[in-house]
């Protein structure tokens, strides 16, 4: 118990330090690769995006350092519908290579397949268009000690979006990035407490190309994201209550220069396992910390729109051995609608 309290205190200090440096500037201006920011997976969505310390699925996205702890093999897949007509589709396959190695593959599509009712500068109708992004991750994870695990992702990113028109046709621009990495660490402090530290999108860089065959000189570098996560297994009414927290900081740019306008977001989530086969989830996501908290409180209130989320999980292994179904719903970042995700996890 004393060790758990000590570890929680250490994690809290880390959160305070990251938050302190984040509030020295104001809001980060412009987010290249913004499609990489939202949560992936119904479980994570339902718990506010606090998932890096103990992901039960899509581990490559949340923390590659956790993958080697998997027992057996796991196949997962799901779909999502976001506000303003955007959609998600995702899948992963994860497995362990005894005694200490874990491997995995992950695929994510995000976009809007129906960008309709477009007109050119002369108000002439254009054909239908679409916006699409594809993300792939290859994961290697290794158990360093009984408590400590480490992992790495090799990433592939692709974006394609309509940017101009000619002769009544829509022209697209696209960009691809291969070789960016994510790094993850996991630490099991006790039977009840798990901690995590991840760094994502390191070295990611896009050079845009149009369909006309020339390159756009501006380079697009997604901001790396540093996340400290914790999971604690407690109880409510003598039933398991899992608490999760992620503190995500954007402190430097794609070239590892300190940002003039850093920021951090805190995500909190809970899972109550009152019934054996039905779990209730809730969360609060994207609680913003930035310099406007001190310099301009009115501007901070206008900008800081947190997400509220709910969800549930069904253990259907009684009917299909090893199968679990998850659902999550959340307000979007600006409360313009709701985001939904539904997925299945099959462990064998």
Short mmCIF file of C-alpha atoms in Angstrom, two decimals:
data_model
loop_
_atom_site.label_atom_id
_atom_site.label_comp_id
_atom_site.label_asym_id
_atom_site.label_seq_id
_atom_site.Cartn_x
_atom_site.Cartn_y
_atom_site.Cartn_z
CA UNK A 1 0.00 0.00 0.00
CA UNK A 2 2.85 2.39 0.88
CA UNK A 3 4.55 1.64 -2.45
CA UNK A 4 1.31 2.39 -4.33
CA UNK A 5 0.91 5.70 -2.51
CA UNK A 6 4.53 6.59 -3.28
CA UNK A 7 4.08 5.77 -6.97
CA UNK A 8 0.84 7.77 -7.19
CA UNK A 9 2.62 10.72 -5.56
CA UNK A 10 5.47 10.46 -8.08
CA UNK A 11 3.01 10.36 -11.00
CA UNK A 12 1.19 13.37 -9.55
CA UNK A 13 4.44 15.34 -9.33
CA UNK A 14 5.19 14.46 -12.96
CA UNK A 15 1.75 15.74 -13.95
CA UNK A 16 2.35 18.99 -12.06
CA UNK A 17 5.74 19.48 -13.73
CA UNK A 18 4.34 18.89 -17.23
CA UNK A 19 1.40 21.18 -16.47
CA UNK A 20 3.70 23.89 -15.10
CA UNK A 21 5.76 24.02 -18.27
CA UNK A 22 2.60 23.86 -20.38
CA UNK A 23 0.98 26.89 -18.77
CA UNK A 24 4.00 29.07 -19.48
CA UNK A 25 2.70 29.62 -23.01
CA UNK A 26 -0.71 29.91 -24.54
CA UNK A 27 -2.59 27.62 -26.87
CA UNK A 28 -0.69 25.72 -29.52
CA UNK A 29 -1.35 27.35 -32.87
CA UNK A 30 -2.06 24.96 -35.72
CA UNK A 31 -1.89 21.19 -35.39
CA UNK A 32 -0.39 19.34 -38.38
CA UNK A 33 -1.67 15.78 -38.53
CA UNK A 34 -4.73 16.77 -36.48
CA UNK A 35 -6.50 13.53 -37.47
CA UNK A 36 -4.05 11.70 -35.16
CA UNK A 37 -5.35 13.53 -32.07
CA UNK A 38 -8.75 11.87 -31.34
CA UNK A 39 -9.09 8.64 -29.35
CA UNK A 40 -9.09 5.30 -31.12
CA UNK A 41 -11.22 2.39 -29.91
CA UNK A 42 -14.61 2.32 -28.21
CA UNK A 43 -13.17 1.52 -24.77
CA UNK A 44 -10.80 4.48 -24.88
CA UNK A 45 -13.46 6.81 -26.26
CA UNK A 46 -15.84 5.84 -23.44
CA UNK A 47 -13.17 6.60 -20.82
CA UNK A 48 -12.29 10.05 -22.06
CA UNK A 49 -9.14 8.98 -23.91
CA UNK A 50 -7.36 7.83 -20.72
CA UNK A 51 -6.06 4.47 -21.87
CA UNK A 52 -2.26 4.37 -22.16
CA UNK A 53 -1.55 2.61 -18.84
CA UNK A 54 -3.60 -0.52 -19.51
CA UNK A 55 -5.04 -0.89 -23.03
CA UNK A 56 -6.98 -4.10 -23.51
CA UNK A 57 -7.04 -3.62 -27.30
CA UNK A 58 -5.33 -1.58 -30.04
CA UNK A 59 -2.21 -1.57 -27.89
CA UNK A 60 0.01 -0.24 -30.69
CA UNK A 61 -1.97 3.01 -30.71
CA UNK A 62 -1.93 3.57 -26.96
CA UNK A 63 1.29 2.06 -25.63
CA UNK A 64 3.54 -0.37 -27.53
CA UNK A 65 5.34 -1.10 -24.26
CA UNK A 66 2.28 -3.06 -23.06
CA UNK A 67 2.05 -5.50 -25.94
CA UNK A 68 4.49 -8.13 -24.64
CA UNK A 69 2.21 -8.65 -21.60
CA UNK A 70 -0.45 -10.17 -23.83
CA UNK A 71 -1.42 -13.77 -23.21
CA UNK A 72 -2.24 -15.62 -26.42
CA UNK A 73 -3.36 -13.79 -29.57
CA UNK A 74 -5.82 -10.94 -30.03
CA UNK A 75 -7.70 -9.75 -33.12
CA UNK A 76 -9.73 -6.53 -32.87
CA UNK A 77 -11.75 -4.43 -35.26
CA UNK A 78 -14.26 -1.63 -35.18
CA UNK A 79 -16.01 1.28 -36.86
CA UNK A 80 -16.89 4.80 -35.82
CA UNK A 81 -19.07 7.71 -36.87
CA UNK A 82 -18.01 11.18 -35.83
CA UNK A 83 -19.76 14.53 -35.98
CA UNK A 84 -19.98 16.37 -39.31
CA UNK A 85 -20.10 13.11 -41.28
CA UNK A 86 -16.60 11.86 -40.52
CA UNK A 87 -15.98 8.13 -40.14
CA UNK A 88 -13.45 5.67 -38.69
CA UNK A 89 -12.53 2.08 -39.45
CA UNK A 90 -9.76 0.27 -37.60
CA UNK A 91 -8.30 -3.17 -36.96
CA UNK A 92 -5.34 -4.77 -35.23
CA UNK A 93 -3.72 -8.15 -34.72
CA UNK A 94 -1.48 -8.70 -31.70
CA UNK A 95 0.40 -11.74 -30.48
CA UNK A 96 3.15 -12.80 -28.13
CA UNK A 97 6.35 -14.63 -29.05
CA UNK A 98 7.42 -16.43 -25.84
CA UNK A 99 9.07 -15.81 -23.58
CA UNK A 100 9.45 -11.98 -23.70
CA UNK A 101 8.56 -10.59 -27.14
CA UNK A 102 5.28 -9.14 -28.38
CA UNK A 103 4.39 -8.10 -31.95
CA UNK A 104 1.44 -6.44 -33.60
CA UNK A 105 -0.04 -4.75 -36.65
CA UNK A 106 -2.57 -1.91 -36.61
CA UNK A 107 -4.53 -0.14 -39.34
CA UNK A 108 -6.69 2.99 -39.06
CA UNK A 109 -8.80 4.84 -41.62
CA UNK A 110 -10.19 8.29 -40.84
CA UNK A 111 -11.91 10.61 -43.23
CA UNK A 112 -15.08 11.76 -44.92
CA UNK A 113 -16.02 9.67 -47.97
CA UNK A 114 -18.84 12.03 -48.99
CA UNK A 115 -17.65 15.61 -49.49
CA UNK A 116 -20.52 16.71 -51.72
CA UNK A 117 -22.16 19.89 -53.05
CA UNK A 118 -18.90 21.51 -54.16
CA UNK A 119 -18.69 24.48 -56.54
CA UNK A 120 -15.80 26.16 -58.34
CA UNK A 121 -15.00 29.89 -58.31
CA UNK A 122 -17.62 30.44 -61.03
CA UNK A 123 -20.33 28.72 -58.99
CA UNK A 124 -20.38 25.73 -61.30
CA UNK A 125 -21.06 22.40 -59.58
CA UNK A 126 -18.18 19.98 -59.16
CA UNK A 127 -18.23 16.22 -58.77
CA UNK A 128 -18.30 14.57 -55.38
CA UNK A 129 -15.03 14.39 -53.46
CA UNK A 130 -13.62 12.72 -50.37
CA UNK A 131 -11.06 13.23 -47.65
CA UNK A 132 -9.12 10.20 -46.42
CA UNK A 133 -6.25 9.32 -44.10
CA UNK A 134 -4.60 5.95 -43.51
CA UNK A 135 -2.35 5.02 -40.62
CA UNK A 136 -0.39 1.80 -40.19
CA UNK A 137 1.75 0.70 -37.24
CA UNK A 138 4.13 -2.23 -36.83
CA UNK A 139 4.90 -2.95 -33.18
CA UNK A 140 7.71 -4.68 -31.32
CA UNK A 141 7.50 -5.00 -27.53
CA UNK A 142 9.81 -6.59 -25.00
CA UNK A 143 9.51 -7.48 -21.30
CA UNK A 144 12.65 -6.08 -19.68
CA UNK A 145 11.80 -7.21 -16.15
CA UNK A 146 8.75 -8.64 -14.42
CA UNK A 147 7.49 -5.10 -13.88
CA UNK A 148 8.96 -3.12 -16.76
CA UNK A 149 8.15 -3.38 -20.47
CA UNK A 150 9.24 -1.34 -23.50
CA UNK A 151 8.05 -1.13 -27.08
CA UNK A 152 8.37 0.73 -30.35
CA UNK A 153 6.12 1.40 -33.35
CA UNK A 154 7.21 2.03 -36.92
CA UNK A 155 4.53 4.22 -38.53
CA UNK A 156 3.14 4.81 -41.99
CA UNK A 157 0.89 7.84 -42.53
CA UNK A 158 -1.00 8.89 -45.65
CA UNK A 159 -3.39 11.81 -46.25
CA UNK A 160 -5.39 12.79 -49.32
CA UNK A 161 -7.76 15.74 -49.58
CA UNK A 162 -9.39 17.91 -52.28
CA UNK A 163 -7.59 21.23 -52.69
CA UNK A 164 -8.52 22.72 -56.09
CA UNK A 165 -10.52 22.22 -59.27
CA UNK A 166 -9.99 22.44 -63.02
CA UNK A 167 -12.40 21.90 -65.92
CA UNK A 168 -15.13 20.79 -63.53
CA UNK A 169 -12.97 18.14 -61.86
CA UNK A 170 -11.71 18.06 -58.29
CA UNK A 171 -7.93 17.97 -57.84
CA UNK A 172 -6.37 16.35 -54.80
CA UNK A 173 -3.22 16.82 -52.76
CA UNK A 174 -1.64 13.93 -50.91
CA UNK A 175 1.21 13.32 -48.50
CA UNK A 176 2.88 10.18 -47.17
CA UNK A 177 5.25 9.66 -44.27
CA UNK A 178 7.06 6.39 -43.50
CA UNK A 179 9.45 5.76 -40.63
CA UNK A 180 8.13 7.90 -37.78
CA UNK A 181 8.29 6.10 -34.45
CA UNK A 182 6.37 5.81 -31.19
CA UNK A 183 8.08 4.71 -27.99
CA UNK A 184 6.28 3.28 -24.97
CA UNK A 185 7.18 2.16 -21.45
CA UNK A 186 4.97 0.30 -18.99
CA UNK A 187 5.59 -0.26 -15.29
CA UNK A 188 3.53 -2.47 -12.99
CA UNK A 189 4.05 -0.82 -9.63
CA UNK A 190 1.78 -3.24 -7.75
CA UNK A 191 -1.13 -5.57 -8.27
CA UNK A 192 -3.42 -2.53 -8.28
CA UNK A 193 -1.33 0.21 -9.89
CA UNK A 194 0.13 0.43 -13.42
CA UNK A 195 2.01 3.37 -14.95
CA UNK A 196 2.94 4.30 -18.51
CA UNK A 197 5.01 6.79 -20.44
CA UNK A 198 4.76 7.20 -24.22
CA UNK A 199 6.14 9.46 -26.94
CA UNK A 200 4.26 9.42 -30.25
CA UNK A 201 4.82 10.79 -33.78
CA UNK A 202 8.58 11.21 -33.39
CA UNK A 203 10.12 12.12 -36.73
CA UNK A 204 6.82 12.32 -38.64
CA UNK A 205 7.01 14.63 -41.67
CA UNK A 206 4.76 15.17 -44.71
CA UNK A 207 5.65 16.71 -48.08
CA UNK A 208 2.49 17.44 -50.02
CA UNK A 209 2.12 16.63 -53.72
CA UNK A 210 -0.72 17.63 -56.04
CA UNK A 211 -2.18 15.54 -58.83
CA UNK A 212 -0.50 17.91 -61.31
CA UNK A 213 2.82 16.40 -60.27
CA UNK A 214 4.58 19.24 -58.46
CA UNK A 215 5.57 19.41 -54.82
CA UNK A 216 4.41 21.93 -52.29
CA UNK A 217 7.48 23.34 -50.58
CA UNK A 218 5.94 23.65 -47.12
CA UNK A 219 6.70 20.67 -44.92
CA UNK A 220 4.07 19.42 -42.51
CA UNK A 221 5.40 18.02 -39.20
CA UNK A 222 2.88 16.65 -36.68
CA UNK A 223 3.65 17.65 -33.12
CA UNK A 224 5.08 14.86 -30.95
CA UNK A 225 2.86 13.97 -28.02
CA UNK A 226 4.27 12.93 -24.63
CA UNK A 227 1.83 11.06 -22.38
CA UNK A 228 2.09 10.00 -18.74
CA UNK A 229 -0.60 7.49 -17.81
CA UNK A 230 -1.81 5.67 -14.71
CA UNK A 231 -4.33 2.95 -13.91
CA UNK A 232 -5.53 2.05 -10.43
CA UNK A 233 -7.79 -0.89 -9.56
CA UNK A 234 -10.12 0.09 -6.74
CA UNK A 235 -13.60 -0.93 -5.62
CA UNK A 236 -17.09 0.52 -5.31
CA UNK A 237 -19.84 -1.36 -3.45
CA UNK A 238 -17.39 -4.27 -3.26
CA UNK A 239 -17.19 -4.43 -7.06
CA UNK A 240 -14.10 -3.56 -9.15
CA UNK A 241 -13.79 0.11 -10.08
CA UNK A 242 -10.91 0.87 -12.46
CA UNK A 243 -9.58 4.45 -12.54
CA UNK A 244 -7.46 5.71 -15.43
CA UNK A 245 -5.71 9.00 -16.12
CA UNK A 246 -3.58 10.32 -19.00
CA UNK A 247 -1.74 13.63 -19.06
CA UNK A 248 -0.77 14.47 -22.65
CA UNK A 249 1.70 17.27 -23.30
CA UNK A 250 2.74 18.93 -26.57
CA UNK A 251 5.95 20.63 -25.54
CA UNK A 252 8.16 20.71 -28.66
CA UNK A 253 7.78 20.71 -32.42
CA UNK A 254 8.69 18.07 -34.99
CA UNK A 255 12.31 19.22 -34.94
CA UNK A 256 12.47 18.98 -31.12
CA UNK A 257 12.53 22.73 -30.58
CA UNK A 258 10.64 23.98 -27.53
CA UNK A 259 7.24 25.34 -28.50
CA UNK A 260 6.51 28.99 -27.84
CA UNK A 261 2.92 28.01 -27.14
CA UNK A 262 2.89 24.59 -25.42
CA UNK A 263 -0.18 22.98 -23.91
CA UNK A 264 -1.36 19.85 -22.12
CA UNK A 265 -4.62 17.93 -21.82
CA UNK A 266 -5.76 15.77 -18.92
CA UNK A 267 -8.08 12.81 -19.57
CA UNK A 268 -9.83 10.81 -16.83
CA UNK A 269 -11.81 7.59 -17.11
CA UNK A 270 -13.59 5.02 -14.98
CA UNK A 271 -14.85 1.47 -15.50
CA UNK A 272 -17.23 -0.12 -13.00
CA UNK A 273 -17.43 -3.91 -13.24
CA UNK A 274 -20.60 -4.34 -11.18
CA UNK A 275 -21.79 -7.26 -13.28
CA UNK A 276 -19.60 -10.11 -14.47
CA UNK A 277 -20.43 -9.70 -18.16
CA UNK A 278 -21.46 -6.03 -18.40
CA UNK A 279 -19.18 -3.10 -17.55
CA UNK A 280 -20.12 0.59 -17.31
CA UNK A 281 -17.64 3.26 -18.44
CA UNK A 282 -17.45 7.04 -18.20
CA UNK A 283 -14.86 9.72 -18.74
CA UNK A 284 -13.87 13.34 -19.12
CA UNK A 285 -11.38 14.21 -21.86
CA UNK A 286 -9.21 17.07 -23.08
CA UNK A 287 -9.17 19.15 -19.91
CA UNK A 288 -6.92 21.90 -21.24
CA UNK A 289 -3.94 23.49 -19.53
CA UNK A 290 -2.20 26.42 -21.21
CA UNK A 291 -0.89 29.91 -20.58
CA UNK A 292 -4.30 31.55 -20.93
CA UNK A 293 -5.25 30.05 -17.55
CA UNK A 294 -3.03 32.75 -16.03
CA UNK A 295 -2.76 35.44 -18.71
CA UNK A 296 -6.30 35.58 -20.10
CA UNK A 297 -8.89 33.62 -18.15
CA UNK A 298 -11.75 34.70 -20.43
CA UNK A 299 -9.90 33.47 -23.52
CA UNK A 300 -9.13 30.22 -21.69
CA UNK A 301 -12.81 29.66 -20.88
CA UNK A 302 -13.71 30.26 -24.53
CA UNK A 303 -11.10 27.77 -25.77
CA UNK A 304 -11.25 25.00 -23.17
CA UNK A 305 -14.08 22.73 -24.25
CA UNK A 306 -13.72 19.35 -22.55
CA UNK A 307 -15.33 16.15 -23.79
CA UNK A 308 -17.83 14.06 -21.80
CA UNK A 309 -18.07 10.35 -22.61
CA UNK A 310 -19.99 7.21 -21.69
CA UNK A 311 -19.88 3.59 -22.79
CA UNK A 312 -20.17 -0.05 -21.92
CA UNK A 313 -18.65 -3.46 -22.58
CA UNK A 314 -20.35 -6.81 -23.11
CA UNK A 315 -18.46 -10.02 -22.41
CA UNK A 316 -20.13 -12.43 -24.84
CA UNK A 317 -17.67 -15.31 -24.32
CA UNK A 318 -20.63 -17.41 -23.16
CA UNK A 319 -21.71 -17.47 -26.81
CA UNK A 320 -18.38 -16.92 -28.59
CA UNK A 321 -15.36 -17.89 -26.53
CA UNK A 322 -12.92 -14.99 -26.05
CA UNK A 323 -15.22 -12.33 -27.53
CA UNK A 324 -15.98 -8.91 -26.04
CA UNK A 325 -18.03 -6.08 -27.58
CA UNK A 326 -17.40 -2.42 -26.68
CA UNK A 327 -19.38 0.75 -27.34
CA UNK A 328 -18.44 4.36 -26.61
CA UNK A 329 -20.07 7.74 -27.21
CA UNK A 330 -18.57 11.17 -26.58
CA UNK A 331 -19.22 14.81 -27.25
CA UNK A 332 -16.77 16.09 -29.84
CA UNK A 333 -14.09 18.69 -29.19
CA UNK A 334 -16.31 21.71 -29.89
CA UNK A 335 -19.65 20.13 -28.91
CA UNK A 336 -20.86 20.18 -32.52
CA UNK A 337 -22.21 16.64 -32.26
CA UNK A 338 -21.46 13.17 -30.93
CA UNK A 339 -18.74 10.66 -31.73
CA UNK A 340 -19.63 6.95 -31.67
CA UNK A 341 -17.40 3.88 -31.83
CA UNK A 342 -18.25 0.18 -31.76
CA UNK A 343 -15.70 -2.62 -31.81
CA UNK A 344 -15.10 -6.27 -31.03
CA UNK A 345 -12.13 -7.95 -29.36
CA UNK A 346 -11.40 -11.64 -29.92
CA UNK A 347 -8.73 -13.29 -27.78
CA UNK A 348 -7.59 -16.82 -28.61
#
